[in-house]
XYZ file of C-alpha atoms in Angstrom:
504
model
C 114.360 119.733 65.050
C 115.866 122.295 62.164
C 119.794 122.889 62.961
C 120.835 125.941 61.871
C 123.459 125.915 59.237
C 127.186 125.272 59.389
C 128.284 127.781 56.742
C 125.684 130.920 55.635
C 122.907 131.980 54.665
C 124.457 133.012 51.363
C 122.150 135.423 49.447
C 123.156 134.771 45.707
C 122.050 134.923 42.073
C 119.551 137.395 42.213
C 116.699 139.151 40.070
C 114.246 141.532 40.008
C 111.712 138.646 40.514
C 113.688 135.595 41.840
C 116.271 134.768 44.362
C 119.450 131.668 45.411
C 119.653 131.466 48.723
C 122.609 128.642 49.818
C 123.699 127.076 52.895
C 126.096 124.483 54.260
C 125.022 121.810 57.018
C 126.510 120.630 59.945
C 128.072 116.955 59.397
C 125.666 113.785 60.005
C 127.671 110.786 59.577
C 125.644 107.940 56.989
C 122.345 110.047 57.061
C 120.992 112.301 53.946
C 120.482 115.799 54.923
C 117.703 117.873 53.636
C 117.837 122.141 53.732
C 114.185 123.467 54.805
C 113.477 127.535 53.373
C 111.389 129.855 54.262
C 110.497 132.662 52.963
C 108.903 135.353 54.255
C 106.843 138.177 51.965
C 105.795 141.385 52.840
C 101.522 140.967 53.931
C 101.178 137.564 53.560
C 100.596 135.767 56.773
C 102.491 132.463 56.485
C 105.669 131.741 55.167
C 106.755 129.655 51.625
C 108.562 126.753 52.640
C 110.678 124.843 50.124
C 113.127 121.332 50.539
C 115.958 121.116 48.862
C 118.874 118.733 48.771
C 122.417 118.798 50.701
C 124.385 116.234 49.098
C 127.208 114.738 50.204
C 129.303 114.508 47.482
C 129.226 119.112 47.340
C 130.230 118.769 51.388
C 126.278 119.233 52.592
C 125.637 122.287 50.408
C 123.103 123.156 48.732
C 120.573 126.430 46.968
C 117.048 126.903 47.240
C 115.638 129.378 44.857
C 112.428 131.324 45.156
C 110.462 133.181 42.249
C 107.451 135.334 41.851
C 109.256 137.579 43.517
C 107.831 141.393 43.224
C 110.751 144.025 42.071
C 112.650 145.976 44.593
C 111.199 144.788 47.701
C 112.914 143.670 50.714
C 112.287 139.959 52.023
C 113.374 137.441 55.096
C 114.665 134.016 54.593
C 115.359 131.419 57.356
C 117.349 128.182 56.119
C 118.203 125.022 57.962
C 118.574 121.549 57.601
C 117.529 117.894 58.796
C 118.329 114.756 58.316
C 116.636 111.269 57.032
C 117.419 108.036 57.898
C 118.535 105.804 55.212
C 118.635 101.888 55.017
C 121.259 102.245 52.566
C 123.038 105.687 52.502
C 124.579 105.386 49.906
C 122.045 104.794 47.655
C 121.457 107.065 45.151
C 117.738 108.128 45.745
C 116.487 110.947 43.241
C 115.774 114.365 45.383
C 111.845 113.900 45.046
C 111.837 110.505 46.241
C 113.519 111.425 49.244
C 110.798 115.109 49.643
C 108.234 112.667 49.925
C 109.406 111.043 52.547
C 108.828 114.323 54.498
C 106.169 115.739 56.404
C 104.646 118.308 55.376
C 105.902 121.427 54.708
C 103.815 123.578 57.380
C 105.285 121.733 60.101
C 108.419 123.918 60.535
C 106.939 126.748 61.215
C 107.702 127.481 64.851
C 111.157 125.614 64.232
C 111.985 128.513 61.714
C 110.912 131.077 64.302
C 113.198 129.222 67.357
C 116.357 129.331 64.807
C 118.845 132.360 65.466
C 118.618 134.851 63.349
C 122.706 135.407 63.276
C 123.006 131.791 62.137
C 119.878 131.118 60.353
C 118.753 134.471 58.975
C 118.776 136.258 55.531
C 117.441 139.690 54.047
C 118.058 140.881 50.801
C 116.275 143.096 48.721
C 115.280 142.025 44.819
C 116.536 144.076 41.778
C 114.969 146.938 40.617
C 113.414 146.481 37.006
C 114.611 147.903 34.285
C 112.568 150.575 34.162
C 113.268 151.818 37.840
C 116.828 153.280 37.067
C 120.042 153.500 38.956
C 122.110 151.205 41.309
C 125.269 150.537 42.890
C 127.509 148.020 43.898
C 130.332 146.417 46.589
C 133.399 144.931 44.268
C 136.961 143.508 46.320
C 139.470 140.273 45.494
C 142.483 139.140 47.511
C 140.512 138.206 51.019
C 144.597 136.831 52.015
C 143.868 135.193 55.565
C 146.534 136.306 57.558
C 149.092 134.472 59.629
C 149.503 134.416 63.849
C 145.824 136.224 65.098
C 145.553 138.227 61.958
C 142.606 136.629 60.412
C 140.035 139.071 62.831
C 141.597 141.854 60.838
C 140.813 140.003 57.147
C 137.630 140.289 58.320
C 137.393 144.056 59.461
C 136.507 144.869 55.479
C 133.602 143.380 55.588
C 132.057 144.754 58.465
C 132.880 148.113 56.731
C 131.064 147.305 53.536
C 128.478 145.899 55.311
C 127.959 149.609 58.043
C 128.204 151.062 54.382
C 124.799 149.112 52.932
C 123.001 149.953 55.615
C 124.002 153.578 56.140
C 123.300 154.102 52.775
C 119.678 152.200 53.140
C 118.968 154.425 55.848
C 120.131 157.859 54.034
C 117.412 156.582 51.446
C 120.320 156.589 48.768
C 121.180 154.371 46.344
C 122.320 151.246 48.522
C 124.373 148.974 47.089
C 122.407 145.920 45.495
C 125.560 143.370 45.030
C 128.932 142.704 46.169
C 131.206 141.419 42.930
C 133.858 138.647 44.841
C 136.159 138.751 42.405
C 139.253 135.983 42.712
C 141.306 134.349 45.841
C 137.976 134.565 48.318
C 140.073 131.875 49.602
C 144.337 131.335 49.390
C 145.228 127.342 49.053
C 148.556 128.340 49.356
C 148.855 130.406 52.307
C 152.333 131.020 51.642
C 152.353 131.026 48.057
C 155.873 129.525 46.529
C 156.601 128.325 50.349
C 155.473 124.361 50.367
C 154.189 124.549 53.797
C 150.134 124.680 54.846
C 149.174 124.066 51.228
C 145.854 122.784 50.496
C 145.429 119.576 48.780
C 143.189 117.040 49.493
C 139.813 117.555 49.895
C 139.585 117.988 53.470
C 142.007 120.753 53.522
C 140.119 122.675 50.914
C 136.877 122.534 52.595
C 139.102 123.528 55.955
C 139.850 126.608 53.928
C 136.586 127.486 52.801
C 134.499 126.850 56.181
C 137.060 129.128 57.571
C 137.056 131.798 55.286
C 132.866 131.462 54.850
C 132.576 131.481 58.862
C 134.287 134.990 60.050
C 131.441 137.177 61.456
C 131.596 140.278 59.345
C 131.870 138.333 56.064
C 129.210 136.037 56.838
C 126.688 139.162 58.059
C 127.403 140.520 54.086
C 126.981 137.618 52.288
C 123.562 137.239 54.317
C 122.063 140.538 53.684
C 123.720 141.181 49.775
C 123.357 139.412 47.108
C 126.825 137.811 46.413
C 128.771 137.147 42.816
C 131.704 135.334 42.631
C 134.217 133.911 40.294
C 137.608 132.352 41.161
C 140.822 132.981 40.248
C 144.751 131.051 40.980
C 144.382 131.546 44.561
C 141.961 129.151 44.978
C 144.167 126.367 43.246
C 147.729 127.444 43.819
C 149.677 130.406 42.517
C 149.717 131.209 39.137
C 147.723 128.388 37.923
C 147.600 127.362 34.496
C 146.070 124.256 32.206
C 149.866 123.106 31.512
C 149.917 121.793 34.888
C 146.875 119.207 34.455
C 149.954 117.150 32.652
C 151.740 116.110 36.245
C 149.218 113.465 37.821
C 149.758 115.126 41.191
C 148.550 118.632 40.252
C 145.663 117.101 38.353
C 144.309 115.881 41.902
C 144.984 118.928 43.090
C 142.498 120.416 40.714
C 140.223 118.597 41.011
C 139.424 118.776 44.845
C 139.754 122.518 44.602
C 137.550 122.716 41.181
C 135.146 120.511 43.529
C 135.184 122.611 46.560
C 135.033 125.642 44.600
C 132.071 124.798 42.670
C 130.424 123.445 45.839
C 131.168 127.306 47.506
C 131.341 129.644 45.094
C 129.682 128.523 41.847
C 126.586 126.978 42.559
C 124.711 129.815 44.109
C 125.607 132.230 40.797
C 123.810 132.415 37.670
C 125.334 129.209 36.040
C 123.888 129.970 32.786
C 126.769 128.540 30.308
C 125.557 125.235 31.355
C 128.439 123.806 34.110
C 131.211 126.351 32.697
C 133.082 128.716 35.619
C 131.971 132.041 33.302
C 128.650 133.289 33.886
C 126.687 136.616 33.163
C 123.827 138.109 35.015
C 122.116 141.518 34.754
C 120.929 144.176 37.187
C 118.610 147.104 36.417
C 119.575 147.512 33.022
C 123.042 146.655 33.209
C 124.415 143.848 31.978
C 127.467 141.785 33.671
C 130.124 139.237 32.477
C 131.601 137.363 34.381
C 135.251 135.753 32.900
C 136.845 132.699 34.369
C 140.747 133.518 33.605
C 142.138 130.952 35.073
C 140.907 127.599 34.391
C 140.914 127.674 31.117
C 144.194 129.536 29.987
C 146.557 127.743 27.807
C 150.319 128.339 28.473
C 152.992 126.739 29.725
C 155.000 127.775 32.536
C 158.109 127.277 30.994
C 157.482 128.737 28.054
C 158.972 132.378 26.799
C 156.943 132.424 23.633
C 153.720 134.014 23.529
C 152.390 132.490 20.522
C 149.871 129.956 21.471
C 148.403 131.431 24.453
C 144.607 131.286 25.383
C 143.385 133.388 28.037
C 139.791 131.759 27.914
C 140.654 129.009 26.375
C 140.451 127.789 22.459
C 138.689 130.424 20.105
C 136.010 128.160 17.819
C 138.053 126.358 14.966
C 137.017 125.109 11.484
C 138.159 121.652 12.475
C 135.823 121.972 15.426
C 132.213 122.577 13.533
C 129.541 123.926 16.720
C 132.209 124.169 18.969
C 131.712 127.920 21.093
C 134.777 128.461 23.723
C 134.724 130.849 26.527
C 136.295 133.761 24.364
C 133.498 133.141 21.437
C 130.847 133.417 23.634
C 132.007 136.724 25.179
C 132.774 138.452 22.206
C 128.961 137.336 21.313
C 127.918 138.429 24.209
C 129.723 142.280 23.875
C 127.922 142.218 19.784
C 124.600 141.314 21.272
C 124.485 143.898 24.583
C 125.255 146.945 21.945
C 122.724 145.687 19.720
C 120.263 145.140 21.689
C 120.704 147.722 24.842
C 122.703 150.621 23.116
C 125.698 152.600 24.419
C 124.608 151.232 28.680
C 127.972 150.496 29.917
C 128.412 146.624 29.680
C 130.108 145.265 32.516
C 133.227 143.010 32.431
C 134.499 141.119 35.757
C 138.350 139.712 35.096
C 139.854 138.828 38.443
C 143.530 139.439 35.905
C 143.824 143.303 35.469
C 142.676 144.132 31.019
C 144.673 147.119 31.306
C 146.776 149.443 32.364
C 149.764 146.713 32.629
C 153.270 147.215 34.730
C 155.893 148.627 33.530
C 157.796 146.039 32.911
C 155.255 144.213 30.055
C 156.283 147.141 27.920
C 159.983 145.026 27.800
C 158.631 141.326 27.656
C 155.275 139.408 28.879
C 156.373 135.968 29.727
C 156.603 136.363 33.829
C 153.252 137.888 33.469
C 150.532 136.111 34.190
C 147.367 138.485 33.227
C 145.965 139.929 29.916
C 149.580 140.546 28.221
C 150.884 137.427 28.424
C 147.396 136.195 25.963
C 147.917 138.987 23.209
C 145.830 136.858 20.622
C 142.672 136.509 23.179
C 143.310 140.778 24.334
C 143.488 141.289 20.232
C 140.765 139.246 19.639
C 138.833 140.886 22.219
C 139.607 144.722 20.891
C 138.779 143.543 17.460
C 135.061 142.694 18.370
C 135.075 145.574 20.052
C 136.424 148.021 17.257
C 134.997 146.397 14.434
C 131.609 146.394 15.679
C 131.049 149.331 17.749
C 130.399 148.541 21.071
C 130.243 151.384 23.535
C 131.384 151.600 26.838
C 133.069 148.350 28.412
C 133.850 148.571 31.690
C 136.187 146.002 33.096
C 136.393 145.704 36.667
C 140.102 143.621 38.245
C 141.424 142.422 41.231
C 144.432 140.537 41.458
C 147.607 143.403 42.037
C 146.475 144.721 45.298
C 146.262 147.793 44.334
C 143.997 150.940 43.122
C 144.209 152.500 39.721
C 141.024 154.309 37.310
C 142.153 154.285 33.709
C 140.684 154.767 30.610
C 141.792 152.997 27.422
C 140.561 155.078 23.914
C 140.674 153.015 20.830
C 140.221 154.672 17.458
C 139.276 153.379 14.898
C 141.520 154.391 12.028
C 144.423 152.710 14.001
C 143.194 149.123 13.746
C 141.308 149.285 10.173
C 143.242 152.237 8.047
C 139.561 153.735 7.766
C 139.073 157.572 8.391
C 138.602 158.747 11.577
C 134.948 158.681 12.537
C 135.449 160.210 16.405
C 134.408 156.966 17.706
C 135.561 156.418 20.889
C 135.636 153.019 22.615
C 136.190 153.510 26.353
C 137.262 150.438 29.081
C 137.293 151.561 32.794
C 139.503 149.312 35.091
C 138.670 149.293 38.826
C 140.729 147.796 40.805
C 140.106 146.858 44.542
C 142.152 144.335 47.315
C 140.688 143.526 50.423
C 144.360 143.811 52.681
C 145.545 142.502 56.043
C 147.544 145.072 57.073
C 146.579 148.840 57.348
C 149.587 150.826 55.068
C 148.443 153.954 55.959
C 145.516 156.146 56.655
C 145.008 158.108 54.151
C 141.761 158.265 52.057
C 141.591 158.555 48.195
C 139.053 159.514 46.108
C 138.442 158.624 42.793
C 136.013 160.114 40.342
C 134.627 159.847 37.146
C 131.964 162.292 36.200
C 129.974 161.249 33.113
C 128.526 163.976 30.595
C 124.794 161.630 31.128
C 125.375 160.806 34.772
C 126.086 156.920 33.698
C 129.096 156.333 36.452
C 130.425 157.636 39.187
C 133.040 155.816 41.645
C 133.777 157.755 44.191
C 134.461 157.847 48.559
C 136.988 155.239 48.275
C 138.560 154.790 51.264
C 142.299 153.558 50.882
C 145.402 152.810 52.426
C 148.128 155.031 50.209
C 151.710 153.162 51.403
C 153.433 150.743 49.437
C 152.296 147.223 49.354
C 155.755 145.010 50.337
C 155.160 143.030 47.473
C 154.986 145.531 44.944
C 157.896 146.421 42.975
C 159.070 150.140 42.535
C 158.386 151.642 38.904
C 154.484 149.853 38.434
C 152.604 152.359 36.703
C 149.711 151.494 39.260
C 149.030 153.862 42.355
C 150.126 151.363 45.336
C 148.242 150.768 47.855
C 144.404 148.863 48.788
C 140.891 149.805 48.487
C 138.809 149.464 51.316
C 135.777 149.726 49.709
C 134.185 151.462 46.942
C 130.633 152.170 45.425
C 130.210 152.486 41.572
C 126.834 153.929 40.725
C 124.759 153.780 37.322
C 121.954 155.678 35.968
C 121.375 157.340 33.185
C 121.819 157.174 29.541
C 124.906 157.436 28.620
C 128.673 156.953 29.762
C 130.976 159.533 28.319
C 134.056 159.580 31.676
C 135.812 162.946 31.518
C 138.815 160.941 32.704
C 139.909 163.312 35.484
C 141.879 159.849 37.018
C 142.636 160.035 40.286
C 142.441 162.746 42.965
C 144.965 163.350 45.429
C 144.777 161.555 48.310
C 143.669 163.421 51.563
């Protein structure tokens, strides 16, 4: 008999012809667990059924891939799990050997029908083909769980996001194709610097994830829309940096945190840079690069000097031939996308804010936790953009719990001394936080209209009163976006920089 997932399903990495689905099975002592997935295709009388492993070392989580799908097509899948007896449950057994002991896949047809759809069913639409035109997506970060009964309110944002998706689909508009969750999907250190309620054991990290991903509205959203995730500091602890690995207790903390992250977030992503955390994907014509700005950062907590700080890990150097760090791979990606795709938007997901920076960073960035504290890394990225004529790089960020749209213009003569040629490199920062409390009821509209129609970011529901954690004087508009929509289509991104219109 099939059991429904204890967490999930999550619709993960999707293309125009494939999908990756994720679940976590219920705990079953001393037994091997196997996932069973059925994909119902339009016009086909019988589903495609696949087995996949749910390993104990990954907390009985796992993924199944379906390929050979049609672009821009709606599919339904149902997922469950079964337990398999084993003489020695600790013996490592090849997946295929386990599958050979199982019955024919067709025997599960009736079991799938009996599963509760709210617990076991995923519905998704494959991405459009590159020639099919536009798309939209949702983005957010910082899902603080709240305290003293506030967890239900922290889940409400996902109800609004799901409703937005369904309404767009009913209007035959451009419904969101996926959602970006850009860091702090859990808070391992719920009270930040107060050493109470921190997760530091494997079971405590597991509890954070199962609790966060099992609330009804986020579960509803993630089983109906492809979800792409990247970690930030609160998946580990506040302002995490590699230098803390010198401490044995911090090493244990990191290993538990990253094991849980890989099981619950990374595994259903693209996984296209081996087992590194960063990754890339594309939707229609638009490429995305998702940066890991947390696990590879090189800096000391007590070092006021910014020299030698590296946000994306060590770059390539002559003493290590053949080595390519994340920064090298990212810069190569920028150049390759410009050469292959021309001036289409190149989206870069950076949990930390690339630009703008708060006023305090003008007087020193030693206390900053983001790009200003890593000038060598940011200089390398900007140099790559300028030297290679990379156009329309769009940074999408979270972290700072406020909404902001900005544009950074880089003139060639300011960097190289060459004669001005009118070449401008535009970077757009879009910030979205998922709040616990409602700080107001105002609605903010942010609009960037491109002459070629490339990018529009509009109808952002906004809580306009300041978050108490934001210091006065920041050059960032305080507040929280509830949900946003970015639309990409046309031939060229040339935003005119209207910025933020007044809150109503």
